[in-house]
XYZ file of C-alpha atoms in Angstrom:
143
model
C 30.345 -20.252 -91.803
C 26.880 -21.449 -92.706
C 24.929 -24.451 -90.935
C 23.407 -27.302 -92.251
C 19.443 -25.494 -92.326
C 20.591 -22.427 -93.640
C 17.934 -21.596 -96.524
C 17.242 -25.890 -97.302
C 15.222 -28.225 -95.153
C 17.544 -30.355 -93.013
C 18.583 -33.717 -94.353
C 16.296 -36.961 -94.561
C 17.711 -40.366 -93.547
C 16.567 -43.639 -94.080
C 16.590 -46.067 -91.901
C 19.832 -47.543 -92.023
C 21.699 -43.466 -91.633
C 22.072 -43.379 -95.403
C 21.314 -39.377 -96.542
C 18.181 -39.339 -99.117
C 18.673 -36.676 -102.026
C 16.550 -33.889 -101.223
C 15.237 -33.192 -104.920
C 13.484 -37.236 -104.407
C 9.976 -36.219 -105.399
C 9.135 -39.660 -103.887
C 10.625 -42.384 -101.350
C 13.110 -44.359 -104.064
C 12.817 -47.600 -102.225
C 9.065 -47.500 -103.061
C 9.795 -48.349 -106.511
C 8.314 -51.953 -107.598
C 10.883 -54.367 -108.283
C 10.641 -57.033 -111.221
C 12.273 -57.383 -114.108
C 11.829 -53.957 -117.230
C 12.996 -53.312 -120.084
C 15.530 -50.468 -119.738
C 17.247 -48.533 -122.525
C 20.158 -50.697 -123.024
C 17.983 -54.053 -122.540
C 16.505 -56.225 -119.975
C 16.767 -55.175 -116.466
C 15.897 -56.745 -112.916
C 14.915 -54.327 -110.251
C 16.000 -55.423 -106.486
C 16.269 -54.419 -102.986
C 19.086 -52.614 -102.939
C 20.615 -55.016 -100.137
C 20.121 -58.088 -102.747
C 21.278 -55.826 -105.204
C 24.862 -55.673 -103.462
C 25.120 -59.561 -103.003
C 24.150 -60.223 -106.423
C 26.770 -57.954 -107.956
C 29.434 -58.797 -104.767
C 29.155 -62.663 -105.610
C 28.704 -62.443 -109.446
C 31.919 -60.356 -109.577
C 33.564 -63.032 -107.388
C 32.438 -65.936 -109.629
C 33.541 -64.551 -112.443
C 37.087 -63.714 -111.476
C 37.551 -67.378 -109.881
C 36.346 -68.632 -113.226
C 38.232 -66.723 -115.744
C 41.126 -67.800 -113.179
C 40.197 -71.447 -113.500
C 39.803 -70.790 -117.272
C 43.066 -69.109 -118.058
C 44.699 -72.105 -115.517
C 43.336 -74.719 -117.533
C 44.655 -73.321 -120.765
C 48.167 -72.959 -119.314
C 48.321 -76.382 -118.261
C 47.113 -77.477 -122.139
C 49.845 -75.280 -123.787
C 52.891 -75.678 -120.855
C 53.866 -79.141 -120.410
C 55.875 -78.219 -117.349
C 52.626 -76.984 -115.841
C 52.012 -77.590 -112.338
C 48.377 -78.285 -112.953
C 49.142 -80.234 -115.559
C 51.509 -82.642 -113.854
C 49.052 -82.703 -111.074
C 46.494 -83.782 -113.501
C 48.291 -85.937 -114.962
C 49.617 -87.702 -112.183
C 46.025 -87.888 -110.758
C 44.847 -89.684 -113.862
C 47.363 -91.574 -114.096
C 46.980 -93.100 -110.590
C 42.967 -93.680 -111.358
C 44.315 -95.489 -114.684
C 42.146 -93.295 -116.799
C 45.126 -91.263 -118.561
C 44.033 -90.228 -122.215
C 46.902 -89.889 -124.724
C 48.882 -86.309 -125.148
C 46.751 -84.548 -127.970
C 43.540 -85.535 -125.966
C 44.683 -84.132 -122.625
C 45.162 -80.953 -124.602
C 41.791 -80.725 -126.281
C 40.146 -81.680 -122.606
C 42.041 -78.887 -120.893
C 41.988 -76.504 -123.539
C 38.058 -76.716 -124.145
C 37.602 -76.898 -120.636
C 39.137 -73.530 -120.240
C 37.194 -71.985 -122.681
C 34.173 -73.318 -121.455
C 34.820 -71.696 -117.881
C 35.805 -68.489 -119.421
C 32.766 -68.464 -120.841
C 30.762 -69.308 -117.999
C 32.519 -66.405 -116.355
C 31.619 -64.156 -118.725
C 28.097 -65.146 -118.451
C 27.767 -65.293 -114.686
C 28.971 -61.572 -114.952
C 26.697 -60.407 -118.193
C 23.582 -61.575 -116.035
C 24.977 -59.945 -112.650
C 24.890 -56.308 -114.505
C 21.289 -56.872 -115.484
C 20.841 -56.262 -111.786
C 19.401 -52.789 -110.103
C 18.938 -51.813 -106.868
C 15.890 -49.957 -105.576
C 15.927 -46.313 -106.609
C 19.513 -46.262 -108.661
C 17.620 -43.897 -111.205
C 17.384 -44.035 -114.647
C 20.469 -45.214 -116.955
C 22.448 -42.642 -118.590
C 21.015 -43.745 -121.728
C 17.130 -43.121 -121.149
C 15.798 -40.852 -123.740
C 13.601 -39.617 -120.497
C 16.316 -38.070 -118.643
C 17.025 -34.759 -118.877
């Protein structure tokens, strides 16, 4: 059974009880933040605690819009859609219903558009990196 200082130095914590590798030549939350150009593009370094919201809420966005996306294009295809009827009914009420092939184009290219914007909320989201991450897998640098 060995202990914990057996031949190494004991283990460094930061502040918050997280361990810090031992091989760190240097503190890794000293690195500047800012936006680089890393080896597979464009890269924005944060805190590591923005870091986490950024890619906690991106990934969020983009699921409830891909779900909003794929809804919309169900209700243009199905005509027994429950959004759809609800849509229609809505519009219908207001007194601004379009005719049939219009409603489809509407839903359909809104659906598209918020698949889109999901994908593009999440793209920018995974240009994000926290405070001493390291280097990408992909650096020519790393060993």
């Amino acid at each position: 059974m060995s202990s914990s200082t057996d031949g190494d130095s004991s283990q460094a914590f930061d502040e918050t009880g997280d361990p810090i590798a031992a091989d760190d030549d240097a503190e890794p939350r000293t690195e500047p933040t800012g936006p680089r150009e890393g080896p597979s593009g464009r890269e924005i370094v944060v805190p590591f605690r923005l870091y986490k919201a950024v890619t906690v809420f991106s990934t969020l966005a983009a699921v409830v819009t891909y779900f909003v996306g794929f809804t919309l294009i169900d209700a243009a295809t199905l005509q027994i859609s429950f959004v759809r009827t609800t849509i229609v009914y809505l519009l219908d009420n207001a007194g601004l219903l379009p005719p049939e092939d219009v409603l489809v184009a509407i839903l359909a290219i809104t659906g598209v558009g918020f698949i889109i914007l999901g994908t593009a909320v999440y793209v920018l989201g995974t240009r994000f990196r926290g405070q001493g991450m390291g280097k990408s897998q992909d650096d020519p640098s790393e060993t």
